[in-house]
PDB file of C-alpha atoms in Angstrom:
ATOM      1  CA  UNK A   1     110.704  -2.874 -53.283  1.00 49.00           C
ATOM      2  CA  UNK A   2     114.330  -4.480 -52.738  1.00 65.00           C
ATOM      3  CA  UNK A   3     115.238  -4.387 -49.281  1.00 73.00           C
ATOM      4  CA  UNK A   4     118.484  -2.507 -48.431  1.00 86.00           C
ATOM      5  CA  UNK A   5     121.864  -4.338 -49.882  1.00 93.00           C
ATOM      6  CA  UNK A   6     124.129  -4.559 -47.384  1.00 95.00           C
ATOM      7  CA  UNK A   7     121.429  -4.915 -44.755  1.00 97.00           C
ATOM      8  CA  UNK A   8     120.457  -7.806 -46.162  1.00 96.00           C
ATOM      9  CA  UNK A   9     123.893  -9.246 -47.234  1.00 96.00           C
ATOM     10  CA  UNK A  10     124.781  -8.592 -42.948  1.00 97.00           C
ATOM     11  CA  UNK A  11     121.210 -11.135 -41.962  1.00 97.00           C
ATOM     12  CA  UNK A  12     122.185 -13.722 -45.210  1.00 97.00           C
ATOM     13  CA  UNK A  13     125.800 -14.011 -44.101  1.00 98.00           C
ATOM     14  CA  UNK A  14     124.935 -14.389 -40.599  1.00 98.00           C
ATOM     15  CA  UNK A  15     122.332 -16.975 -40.778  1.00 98.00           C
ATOM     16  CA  UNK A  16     125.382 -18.957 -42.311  1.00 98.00           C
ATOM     17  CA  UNK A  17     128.128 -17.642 -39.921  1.00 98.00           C
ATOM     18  CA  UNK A  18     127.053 -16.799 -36.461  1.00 98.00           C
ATOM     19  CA  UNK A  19     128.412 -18.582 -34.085  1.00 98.00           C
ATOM     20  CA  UNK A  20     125.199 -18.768 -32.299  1.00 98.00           C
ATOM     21  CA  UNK A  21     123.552 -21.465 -33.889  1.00 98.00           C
ATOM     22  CA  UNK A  22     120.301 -20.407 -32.749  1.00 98.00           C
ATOM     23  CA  UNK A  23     121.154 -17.053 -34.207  1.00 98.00           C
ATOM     24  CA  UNK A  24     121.545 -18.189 -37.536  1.00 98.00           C
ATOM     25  CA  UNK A  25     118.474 -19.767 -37.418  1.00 98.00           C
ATOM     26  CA  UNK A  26     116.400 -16.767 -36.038  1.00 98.00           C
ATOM     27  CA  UNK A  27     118.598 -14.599 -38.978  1.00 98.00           C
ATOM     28  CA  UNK A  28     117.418 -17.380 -41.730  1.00 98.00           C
ATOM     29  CA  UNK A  29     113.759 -16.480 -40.649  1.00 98.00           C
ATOM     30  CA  UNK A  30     113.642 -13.418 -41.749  1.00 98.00           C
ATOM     31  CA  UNK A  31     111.534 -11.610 -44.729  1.00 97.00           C
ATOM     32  CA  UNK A  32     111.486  -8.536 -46.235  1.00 97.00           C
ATOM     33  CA  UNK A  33     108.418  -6.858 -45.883  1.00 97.00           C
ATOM     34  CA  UNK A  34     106.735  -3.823 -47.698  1.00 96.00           C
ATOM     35  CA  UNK A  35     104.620  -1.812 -45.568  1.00 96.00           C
ATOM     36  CA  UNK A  36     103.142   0.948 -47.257  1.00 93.00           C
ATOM     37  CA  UNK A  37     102.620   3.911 -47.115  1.00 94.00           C
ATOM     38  CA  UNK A  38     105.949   3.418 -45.601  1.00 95.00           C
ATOM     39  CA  UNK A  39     108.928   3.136 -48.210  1.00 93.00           C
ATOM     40  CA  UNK A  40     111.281   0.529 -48.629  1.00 91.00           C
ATOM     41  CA  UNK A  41     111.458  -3.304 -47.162  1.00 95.00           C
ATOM     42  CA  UNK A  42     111.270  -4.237 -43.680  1.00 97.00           C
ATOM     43  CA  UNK A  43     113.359  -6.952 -41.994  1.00 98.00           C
ATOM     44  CA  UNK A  44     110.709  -9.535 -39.921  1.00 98.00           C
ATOM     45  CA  UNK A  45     111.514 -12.949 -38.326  1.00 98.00           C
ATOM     46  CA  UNK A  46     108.641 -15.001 -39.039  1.00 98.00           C
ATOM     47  CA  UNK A  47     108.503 -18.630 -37.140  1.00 98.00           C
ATOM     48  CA  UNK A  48     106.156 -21.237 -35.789  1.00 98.00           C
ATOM     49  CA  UNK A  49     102.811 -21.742 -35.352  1.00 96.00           C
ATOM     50  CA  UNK A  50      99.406 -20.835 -33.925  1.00 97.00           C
ATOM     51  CA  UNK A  51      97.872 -17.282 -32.852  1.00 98.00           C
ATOM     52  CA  UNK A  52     100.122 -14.810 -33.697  1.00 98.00           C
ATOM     53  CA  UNK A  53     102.763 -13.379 -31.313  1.00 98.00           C
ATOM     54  CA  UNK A  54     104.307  -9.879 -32.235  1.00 98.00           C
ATOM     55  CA  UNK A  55     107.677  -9.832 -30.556  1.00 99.00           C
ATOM     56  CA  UNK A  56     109.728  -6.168 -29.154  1.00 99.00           C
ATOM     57  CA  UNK A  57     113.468  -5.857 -29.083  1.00 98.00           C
ATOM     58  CA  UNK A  58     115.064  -3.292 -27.126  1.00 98.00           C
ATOM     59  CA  UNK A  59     117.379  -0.313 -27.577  1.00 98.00           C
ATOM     60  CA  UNK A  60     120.114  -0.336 -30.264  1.00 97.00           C
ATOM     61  CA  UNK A  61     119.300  -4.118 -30.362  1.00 98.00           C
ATOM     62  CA  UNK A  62     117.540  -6.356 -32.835  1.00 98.00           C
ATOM     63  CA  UNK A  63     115.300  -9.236 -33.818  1.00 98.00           C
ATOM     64  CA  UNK A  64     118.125 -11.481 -32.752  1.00 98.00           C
ATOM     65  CA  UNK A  65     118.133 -10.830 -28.780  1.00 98.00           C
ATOM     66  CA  UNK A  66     115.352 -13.327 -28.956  1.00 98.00           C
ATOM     67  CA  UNK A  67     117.609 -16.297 -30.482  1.00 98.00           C
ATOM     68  CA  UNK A  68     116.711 -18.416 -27.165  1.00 98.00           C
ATOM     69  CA  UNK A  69     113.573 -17.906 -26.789  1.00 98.00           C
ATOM     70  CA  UNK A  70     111.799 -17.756 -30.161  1.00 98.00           C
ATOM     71  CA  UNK A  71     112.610 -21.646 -30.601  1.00 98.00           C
ATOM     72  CA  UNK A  72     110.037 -22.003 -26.863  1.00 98.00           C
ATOM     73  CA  UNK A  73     107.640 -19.937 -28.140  1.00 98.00           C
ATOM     74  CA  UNK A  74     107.299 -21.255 -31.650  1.00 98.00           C
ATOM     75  CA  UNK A  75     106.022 -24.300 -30.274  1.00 95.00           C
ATOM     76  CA  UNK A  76     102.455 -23.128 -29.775  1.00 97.00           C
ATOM     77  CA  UNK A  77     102.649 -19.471 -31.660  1.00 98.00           C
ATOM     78  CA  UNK A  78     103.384 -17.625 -34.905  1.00 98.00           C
ATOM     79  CA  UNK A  79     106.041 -15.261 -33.689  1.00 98.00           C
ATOM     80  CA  UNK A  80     106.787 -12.387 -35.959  1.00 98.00           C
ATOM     81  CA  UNK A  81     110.053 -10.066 -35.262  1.00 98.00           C
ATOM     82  CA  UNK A  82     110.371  -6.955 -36.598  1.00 98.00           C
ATOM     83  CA  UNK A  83     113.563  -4.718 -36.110  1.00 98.00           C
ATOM     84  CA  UNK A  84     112.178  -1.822 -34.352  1.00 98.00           C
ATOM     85  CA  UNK A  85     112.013   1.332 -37.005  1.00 98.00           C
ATOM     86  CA  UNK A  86     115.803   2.809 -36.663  1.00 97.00           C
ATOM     87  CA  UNK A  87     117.028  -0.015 -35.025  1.00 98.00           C
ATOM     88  CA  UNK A  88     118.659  -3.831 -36.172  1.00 98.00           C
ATOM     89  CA  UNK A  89     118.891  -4.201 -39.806  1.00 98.00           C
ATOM     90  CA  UNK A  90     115.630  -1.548 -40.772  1.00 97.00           C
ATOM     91  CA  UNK A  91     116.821   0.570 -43.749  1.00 96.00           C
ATOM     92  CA  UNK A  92     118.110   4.250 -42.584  1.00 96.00           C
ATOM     93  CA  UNK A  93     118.149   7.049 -45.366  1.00 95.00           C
ATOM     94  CA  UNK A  94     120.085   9.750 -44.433  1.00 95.00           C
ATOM     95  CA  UNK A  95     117.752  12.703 -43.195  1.00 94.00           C
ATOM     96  CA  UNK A  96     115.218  10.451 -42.056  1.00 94.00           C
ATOM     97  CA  UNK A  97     113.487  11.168 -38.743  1.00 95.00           C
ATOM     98  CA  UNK A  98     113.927   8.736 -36.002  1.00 98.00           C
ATOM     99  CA  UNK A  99     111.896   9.361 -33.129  1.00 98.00           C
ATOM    100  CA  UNK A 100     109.161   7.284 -30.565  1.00 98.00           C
ATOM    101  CA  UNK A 101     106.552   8.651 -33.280  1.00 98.00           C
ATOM    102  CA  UNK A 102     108.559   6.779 -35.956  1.00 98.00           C
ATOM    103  CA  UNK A 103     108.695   3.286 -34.259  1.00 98.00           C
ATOM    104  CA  UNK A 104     105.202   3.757 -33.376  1.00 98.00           C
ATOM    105  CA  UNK A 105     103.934   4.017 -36.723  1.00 98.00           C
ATOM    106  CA  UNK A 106     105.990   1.590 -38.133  1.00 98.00           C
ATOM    107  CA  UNK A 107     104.550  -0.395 -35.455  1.00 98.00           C
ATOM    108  CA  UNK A 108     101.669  -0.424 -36.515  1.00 98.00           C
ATOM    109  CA  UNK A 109     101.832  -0.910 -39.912  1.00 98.00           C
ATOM    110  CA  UNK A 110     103.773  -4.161 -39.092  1.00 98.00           C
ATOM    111  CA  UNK A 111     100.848  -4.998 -36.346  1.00 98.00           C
ATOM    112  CA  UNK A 112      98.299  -4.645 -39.655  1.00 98.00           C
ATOM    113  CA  UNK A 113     100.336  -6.548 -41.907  1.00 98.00           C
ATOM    114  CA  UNK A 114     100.278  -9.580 -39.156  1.00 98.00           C
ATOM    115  CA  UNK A 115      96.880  -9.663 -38.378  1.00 98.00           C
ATOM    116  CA  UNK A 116      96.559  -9.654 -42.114  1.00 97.00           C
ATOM    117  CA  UNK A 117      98.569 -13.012 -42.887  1.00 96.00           C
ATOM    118  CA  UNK A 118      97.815 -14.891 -40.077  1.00 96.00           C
ATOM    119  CA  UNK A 119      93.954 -13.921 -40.022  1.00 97.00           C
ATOM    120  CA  UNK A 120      93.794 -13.328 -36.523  1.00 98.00           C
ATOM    121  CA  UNK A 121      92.120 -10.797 -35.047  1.00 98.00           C
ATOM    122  CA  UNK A 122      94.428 -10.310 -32.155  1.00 98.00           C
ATOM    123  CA  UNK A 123      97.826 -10.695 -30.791  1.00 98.00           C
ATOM    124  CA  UNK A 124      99.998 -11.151 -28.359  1.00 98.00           C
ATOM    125  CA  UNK A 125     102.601  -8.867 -27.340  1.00 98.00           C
ATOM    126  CA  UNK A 126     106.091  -9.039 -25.814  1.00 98.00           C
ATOM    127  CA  UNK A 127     108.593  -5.972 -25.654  1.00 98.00           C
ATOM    128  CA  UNK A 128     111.960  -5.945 -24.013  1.00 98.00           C
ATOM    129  CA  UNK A 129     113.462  -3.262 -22.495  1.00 98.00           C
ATOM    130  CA  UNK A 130     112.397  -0.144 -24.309  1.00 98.00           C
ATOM    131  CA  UNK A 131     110.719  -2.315 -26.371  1.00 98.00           C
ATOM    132  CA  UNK A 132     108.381  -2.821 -23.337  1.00 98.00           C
ATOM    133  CA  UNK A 133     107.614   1.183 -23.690  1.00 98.00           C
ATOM    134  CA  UNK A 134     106.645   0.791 -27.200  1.00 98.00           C
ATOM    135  CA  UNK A 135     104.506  -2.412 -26.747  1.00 98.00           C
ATOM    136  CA  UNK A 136     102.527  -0.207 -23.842  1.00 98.00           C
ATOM    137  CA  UNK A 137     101.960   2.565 -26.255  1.00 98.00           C
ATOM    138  CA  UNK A 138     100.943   0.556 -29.065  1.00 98.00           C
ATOM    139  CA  UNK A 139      98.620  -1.384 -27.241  1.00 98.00           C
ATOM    140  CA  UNK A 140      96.904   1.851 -26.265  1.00 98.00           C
ATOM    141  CA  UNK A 141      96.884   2.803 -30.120  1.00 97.00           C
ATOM    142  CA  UNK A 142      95.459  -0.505 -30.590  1.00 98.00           C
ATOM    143  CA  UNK A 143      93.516  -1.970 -27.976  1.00 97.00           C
ATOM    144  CA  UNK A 144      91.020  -4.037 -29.855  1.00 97.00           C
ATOM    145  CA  UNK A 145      93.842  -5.848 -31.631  1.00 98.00           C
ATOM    146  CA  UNK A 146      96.402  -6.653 -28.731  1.00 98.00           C
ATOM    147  CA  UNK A 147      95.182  -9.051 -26.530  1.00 98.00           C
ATOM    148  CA  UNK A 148      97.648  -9.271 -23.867  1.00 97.00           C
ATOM    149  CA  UNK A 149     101.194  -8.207 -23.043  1.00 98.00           C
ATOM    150  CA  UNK A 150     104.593  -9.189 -21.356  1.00 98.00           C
ATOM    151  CA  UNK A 151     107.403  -6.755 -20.514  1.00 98.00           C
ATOM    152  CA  UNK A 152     110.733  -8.108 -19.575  1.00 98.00           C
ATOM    153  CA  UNK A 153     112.563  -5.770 -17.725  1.00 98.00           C
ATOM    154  CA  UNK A 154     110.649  -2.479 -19.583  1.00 97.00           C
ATOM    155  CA  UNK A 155     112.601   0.958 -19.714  1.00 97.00           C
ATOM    156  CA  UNK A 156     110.773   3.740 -20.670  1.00 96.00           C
ATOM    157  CA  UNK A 157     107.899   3.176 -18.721  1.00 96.00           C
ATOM    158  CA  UNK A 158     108.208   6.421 -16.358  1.00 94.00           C
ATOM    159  CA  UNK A 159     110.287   9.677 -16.158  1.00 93.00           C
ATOM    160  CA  UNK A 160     110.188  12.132 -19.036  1.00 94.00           C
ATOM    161  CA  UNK A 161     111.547  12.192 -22.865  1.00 95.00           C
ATOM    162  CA  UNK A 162     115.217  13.561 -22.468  1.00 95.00           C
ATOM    163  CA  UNK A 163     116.675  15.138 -25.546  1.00 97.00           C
ATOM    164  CA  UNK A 164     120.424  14.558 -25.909  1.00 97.00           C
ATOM    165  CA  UNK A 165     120.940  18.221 -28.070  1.00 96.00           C
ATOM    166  CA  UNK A 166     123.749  18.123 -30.547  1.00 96.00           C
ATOM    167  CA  UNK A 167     126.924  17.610 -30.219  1.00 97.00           C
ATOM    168  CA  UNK A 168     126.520  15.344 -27.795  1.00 97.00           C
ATOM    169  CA  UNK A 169     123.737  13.103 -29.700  1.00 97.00           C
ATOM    170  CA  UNK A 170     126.607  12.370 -32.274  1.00 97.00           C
ATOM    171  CA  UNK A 171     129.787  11.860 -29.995  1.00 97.00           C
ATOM    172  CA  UNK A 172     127.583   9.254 -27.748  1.00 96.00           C
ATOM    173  CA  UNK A 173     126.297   7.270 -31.011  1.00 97.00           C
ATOM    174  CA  UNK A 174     130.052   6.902 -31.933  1.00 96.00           C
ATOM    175  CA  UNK A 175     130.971   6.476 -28.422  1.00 96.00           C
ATOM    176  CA  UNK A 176     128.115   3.637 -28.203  1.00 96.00           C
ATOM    177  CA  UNK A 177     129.896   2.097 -31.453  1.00 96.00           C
ATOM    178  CA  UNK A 178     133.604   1.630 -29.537  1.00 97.00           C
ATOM    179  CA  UNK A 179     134.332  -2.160 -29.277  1.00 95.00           C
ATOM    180  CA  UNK A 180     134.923  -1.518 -25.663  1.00 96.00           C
ATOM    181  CA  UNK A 181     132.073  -0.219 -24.789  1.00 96.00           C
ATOM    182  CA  UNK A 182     129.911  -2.503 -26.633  1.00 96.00           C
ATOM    183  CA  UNK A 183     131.551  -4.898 -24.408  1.00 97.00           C
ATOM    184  CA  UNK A 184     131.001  -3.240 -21.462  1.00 96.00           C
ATOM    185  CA  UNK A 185     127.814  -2.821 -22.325  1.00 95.00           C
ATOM    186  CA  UNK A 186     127.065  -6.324 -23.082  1.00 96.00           C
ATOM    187  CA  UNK A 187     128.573  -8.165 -20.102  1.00 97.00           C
ATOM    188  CA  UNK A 188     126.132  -4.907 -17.973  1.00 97.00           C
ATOM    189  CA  UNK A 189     122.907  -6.965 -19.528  1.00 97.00           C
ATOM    190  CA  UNK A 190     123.987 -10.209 -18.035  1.00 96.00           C
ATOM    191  CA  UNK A 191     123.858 -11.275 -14.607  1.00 94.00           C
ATOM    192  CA  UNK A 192     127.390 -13.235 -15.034  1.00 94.00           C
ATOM    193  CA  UNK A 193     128.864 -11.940 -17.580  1.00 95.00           C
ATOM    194  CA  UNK A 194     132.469 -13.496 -16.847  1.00 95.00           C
ATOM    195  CA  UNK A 195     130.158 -16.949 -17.378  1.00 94.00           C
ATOM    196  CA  UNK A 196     127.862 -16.034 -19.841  1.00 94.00           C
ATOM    197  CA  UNK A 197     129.520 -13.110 -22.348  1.00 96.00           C
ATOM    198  CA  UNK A 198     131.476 -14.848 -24.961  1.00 96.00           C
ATOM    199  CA  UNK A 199     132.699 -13.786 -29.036  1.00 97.00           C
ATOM    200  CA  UNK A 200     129.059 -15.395 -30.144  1.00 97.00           C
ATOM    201  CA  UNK A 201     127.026 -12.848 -27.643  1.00 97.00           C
ATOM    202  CA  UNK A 202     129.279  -9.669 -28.139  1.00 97.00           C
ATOM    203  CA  UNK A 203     129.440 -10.823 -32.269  1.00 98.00           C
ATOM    204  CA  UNK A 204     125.461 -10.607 -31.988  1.00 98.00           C
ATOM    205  CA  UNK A 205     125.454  -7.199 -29.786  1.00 96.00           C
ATOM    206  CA  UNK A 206     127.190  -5.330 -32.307  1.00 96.00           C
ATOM    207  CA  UNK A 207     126.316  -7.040 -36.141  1.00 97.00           C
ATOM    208  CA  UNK A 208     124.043  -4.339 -36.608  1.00 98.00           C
ATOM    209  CA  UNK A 209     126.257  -1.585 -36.357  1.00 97.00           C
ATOM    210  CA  UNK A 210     128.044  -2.708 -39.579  1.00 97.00           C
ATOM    211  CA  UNK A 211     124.076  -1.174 -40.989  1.00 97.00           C
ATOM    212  CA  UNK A 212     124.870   2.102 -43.158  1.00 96.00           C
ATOM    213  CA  UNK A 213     123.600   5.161 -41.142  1.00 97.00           C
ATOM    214  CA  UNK A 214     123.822   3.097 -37.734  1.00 98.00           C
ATOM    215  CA  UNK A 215     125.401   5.929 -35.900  1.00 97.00           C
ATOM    216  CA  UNK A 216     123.057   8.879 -37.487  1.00 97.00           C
ATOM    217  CA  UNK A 217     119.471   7.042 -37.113  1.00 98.00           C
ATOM    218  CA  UNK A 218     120.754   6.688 -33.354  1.00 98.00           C
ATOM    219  CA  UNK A 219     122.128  10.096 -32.778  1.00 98.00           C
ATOM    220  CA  UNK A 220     118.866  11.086 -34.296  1.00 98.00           C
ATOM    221  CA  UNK A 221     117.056   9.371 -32.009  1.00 98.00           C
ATOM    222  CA  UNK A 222     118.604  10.387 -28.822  1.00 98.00           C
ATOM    223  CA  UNK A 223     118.283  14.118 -29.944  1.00 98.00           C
ATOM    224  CA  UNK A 224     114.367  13.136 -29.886  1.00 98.00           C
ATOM    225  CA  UNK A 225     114.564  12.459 -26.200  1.00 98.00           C
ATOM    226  CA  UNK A 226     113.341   8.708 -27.109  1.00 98.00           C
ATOM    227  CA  UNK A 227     110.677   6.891 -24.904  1.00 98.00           C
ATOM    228  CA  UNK A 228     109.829   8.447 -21.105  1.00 96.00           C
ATOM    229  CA  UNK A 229     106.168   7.970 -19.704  1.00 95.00           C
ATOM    230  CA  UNK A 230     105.096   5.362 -21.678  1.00 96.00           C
ATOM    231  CA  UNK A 231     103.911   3.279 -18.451  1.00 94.00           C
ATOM    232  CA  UNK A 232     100.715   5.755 -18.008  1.00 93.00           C
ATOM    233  CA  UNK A 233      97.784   5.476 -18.442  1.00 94.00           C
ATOM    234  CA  UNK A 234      97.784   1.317 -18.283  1.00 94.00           C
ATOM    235  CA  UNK A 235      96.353   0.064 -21.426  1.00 96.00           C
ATOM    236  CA  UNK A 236      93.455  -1.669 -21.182  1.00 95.00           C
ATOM    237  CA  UNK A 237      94.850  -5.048 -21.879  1.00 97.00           C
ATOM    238  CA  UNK A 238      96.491  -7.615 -18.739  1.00 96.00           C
ATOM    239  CA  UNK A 239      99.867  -6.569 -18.810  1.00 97.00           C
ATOM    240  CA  UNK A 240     102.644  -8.896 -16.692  1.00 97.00           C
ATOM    241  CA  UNK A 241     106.277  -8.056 -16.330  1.00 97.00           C
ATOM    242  CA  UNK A 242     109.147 -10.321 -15.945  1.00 97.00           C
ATOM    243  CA  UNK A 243     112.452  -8.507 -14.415  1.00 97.00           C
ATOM    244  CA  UNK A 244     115.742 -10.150 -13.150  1.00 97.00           C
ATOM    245  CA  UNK A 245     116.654  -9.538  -9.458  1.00 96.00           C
ATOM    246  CA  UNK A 246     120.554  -8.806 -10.619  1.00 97.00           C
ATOM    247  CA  UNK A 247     119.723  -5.951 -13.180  1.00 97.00           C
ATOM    248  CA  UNK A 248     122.136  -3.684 -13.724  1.00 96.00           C
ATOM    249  CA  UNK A 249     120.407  -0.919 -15.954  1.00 96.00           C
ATOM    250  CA  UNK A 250     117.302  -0.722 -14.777  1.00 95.00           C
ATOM    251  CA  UNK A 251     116.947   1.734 -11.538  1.00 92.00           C
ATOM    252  CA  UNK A 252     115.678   0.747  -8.396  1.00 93.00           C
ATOM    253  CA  UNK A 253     113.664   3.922  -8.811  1.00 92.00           C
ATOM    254  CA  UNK A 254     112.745   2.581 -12.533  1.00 92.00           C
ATOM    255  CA  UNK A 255     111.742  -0.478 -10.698  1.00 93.00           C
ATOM    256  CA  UNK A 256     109.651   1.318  -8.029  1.00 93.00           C
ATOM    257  CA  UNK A 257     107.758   3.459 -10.352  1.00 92.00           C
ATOM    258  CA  UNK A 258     107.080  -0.102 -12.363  1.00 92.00           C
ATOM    259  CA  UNK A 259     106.172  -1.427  -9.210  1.00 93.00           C
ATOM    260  CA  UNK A 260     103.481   1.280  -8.498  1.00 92.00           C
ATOM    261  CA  UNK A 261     101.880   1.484 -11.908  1.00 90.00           C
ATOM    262  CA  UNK A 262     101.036  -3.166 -12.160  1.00 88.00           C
ATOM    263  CA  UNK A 263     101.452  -4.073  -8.065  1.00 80.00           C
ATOM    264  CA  UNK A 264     101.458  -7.774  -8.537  1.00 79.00           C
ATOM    265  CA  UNK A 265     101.956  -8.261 -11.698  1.00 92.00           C
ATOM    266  CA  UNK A 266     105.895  -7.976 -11.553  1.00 96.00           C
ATOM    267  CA  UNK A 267     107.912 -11.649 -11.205  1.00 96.00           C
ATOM    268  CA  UNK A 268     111.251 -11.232  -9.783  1.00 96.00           C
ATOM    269  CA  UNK A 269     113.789 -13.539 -10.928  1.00 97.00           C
ATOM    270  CA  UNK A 270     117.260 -14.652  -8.994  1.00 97.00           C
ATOM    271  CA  UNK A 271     120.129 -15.141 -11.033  1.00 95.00           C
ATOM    272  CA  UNK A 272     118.957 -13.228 -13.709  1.00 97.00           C
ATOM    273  CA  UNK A 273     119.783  -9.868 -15.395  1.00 97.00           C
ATOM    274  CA  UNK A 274     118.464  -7.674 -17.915  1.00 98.00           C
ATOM    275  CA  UNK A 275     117.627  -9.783 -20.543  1.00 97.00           C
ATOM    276  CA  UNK A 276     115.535 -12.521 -19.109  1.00 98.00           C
ATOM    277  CA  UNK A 277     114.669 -14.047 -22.386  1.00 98.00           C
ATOM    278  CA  UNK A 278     118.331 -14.791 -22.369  1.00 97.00           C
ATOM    279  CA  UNK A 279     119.425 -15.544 -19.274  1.00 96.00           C
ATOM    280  CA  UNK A 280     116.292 -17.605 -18.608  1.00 97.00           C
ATOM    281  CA  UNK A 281     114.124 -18.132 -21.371  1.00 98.00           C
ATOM    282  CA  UNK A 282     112.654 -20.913 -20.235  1.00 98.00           C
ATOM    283  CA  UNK A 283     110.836 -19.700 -17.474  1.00 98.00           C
ATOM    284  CA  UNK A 284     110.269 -16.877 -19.900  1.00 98.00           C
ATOM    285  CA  UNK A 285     108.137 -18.842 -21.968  1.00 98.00           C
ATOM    286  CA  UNK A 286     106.543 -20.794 -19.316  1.00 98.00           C
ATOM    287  CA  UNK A 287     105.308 -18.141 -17.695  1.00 97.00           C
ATOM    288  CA  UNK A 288     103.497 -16.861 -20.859  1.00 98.00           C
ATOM    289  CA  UNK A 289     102.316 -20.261 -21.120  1.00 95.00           C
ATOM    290  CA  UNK A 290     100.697 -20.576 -18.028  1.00 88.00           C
TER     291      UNK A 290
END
């Protein structure tokens, strides 16, 4: 099964043209997977080597938010990086449904497939922002085959599904698509932006958008209510969480509801935002390490 066209045309060109060097890289990892009974091919970043390490990206993201740390954890793991189902450079028919449900079972169809080529029995886990929502929920689904997990600065973990009911689903996806507000919205994930946004982060933010049926897979998916809960009941796994003491999207009541599900399993860091495995990857990858 071919993957889709211009999807893949977007990853080829940019593993030539980022200006993030270690984007290009992370882009030139990818392969096209078929997943069945799920149709069409599936973008995964596949790197390194050792037990296998399933990594999470978060909301309207993609594979490449983990440009800076992949290279640290490659040293000791086989990382594999899906775009989340919906999300990054996945294929999007019109009419599809895009919903929690849907990333789930992609999930783990992706999960089977790994375990499958590296011959592991287990993995690791990582998700990011509300890609820390679906790593808790698939390590429920699959708790003899995750071994451990690390959020970084999860959303999604408490509160409720809330459905955004059309119109509204559609004007925010375009609205979410404005090259203004992607830079807004970029330079909120860092914690110094004036510093640390520049054209190679924003050109990363929004490559995916260029992805036909970016703006109805995501109004789709906020009219679904996308993930809420997700933090209860605790899987059975150890689960850590890594968050960045100047976050600007996560809550403090997000944080305090985070706070009362692990207790001491939360490190705090200073100077750091909402993407710690960007603003500070390597103690990102240490700490897994340890």
């Amino acid at each position: 099964m071919q993957a889709p066209p211009q999807n893949r045309a977007l990853l080829e060109r940019a593993s030539r043209t980022l200006l993030d060097p270690l984007g290009q890289r992370l882009a030139a990892a990818v392969q096209w997977w078929e997943l069945a009974p799920l149709a069409g091919a599936w973008p995964v970043a596949v790197l390194g080597e050792g037990p296998p390490l399933l990594l999470l990206h978060g909301f309207d993201s993609s594979h490449l938010e983990y440009r800076r740390l992949a290279p640290l954890l490659a040293e000791r793991h086989q990382l594999f990086i899906p775009d989340l189902h919906g999300f990054g450079f996945c294929p999007r028919p019109v009419g599809g449904r895009y919903t929690p449900e849907a990333v789930l079972v992609h999930l783990e169809r992706v999960l089977e497939a790994v375990l499958e080529r590296s011959g592991a029995p287990r993995l690791g886990l990582i998700g990011a922002s509300m890609g820390g929502a679906a790593a808790m929920e698939l390590a429920r689904r699959r708790p003899q085959q995750v071994e451990r997990l690390l959020l970084l600065a999860p959303a999604g973990l408490s509160g409720q599904p809330m459905p955004v009911p059309p119109p509204l689903n559609q004007l925010g996806a375009r609205f979410l698509g404005l090259p203004v507000i992607r830079r807004g919205l970029c330079r909120t994930a860092f914690a110094q932006p004036d510093r640390d946004v520049g054209p190679a982060e924003l050109e990363i933010a929004s490559l995916h958008l260029a992805c036909p049926n970016w703006a109805g897979a995501l109004a789709s998916f906020a009219r679904s209510g996308g993930f809420g809960g997700s933090g209860s009941p605790l899987p059975p796994q150890p689960v850590d969480v890594i968050w960045g003491h100047d976050d600007r999207i996560l809550s403090r009541p997000q944080k305090q509801a985070v706070e009362s599900l692990l207790g001491g399993h939360i490190t705090e860091l200073e100077g750091c935002g909402h993407l710690p495995h960007i603003d500070q990857p390597t103690t990102v990858a240490r700490l897994w390490h340890a």
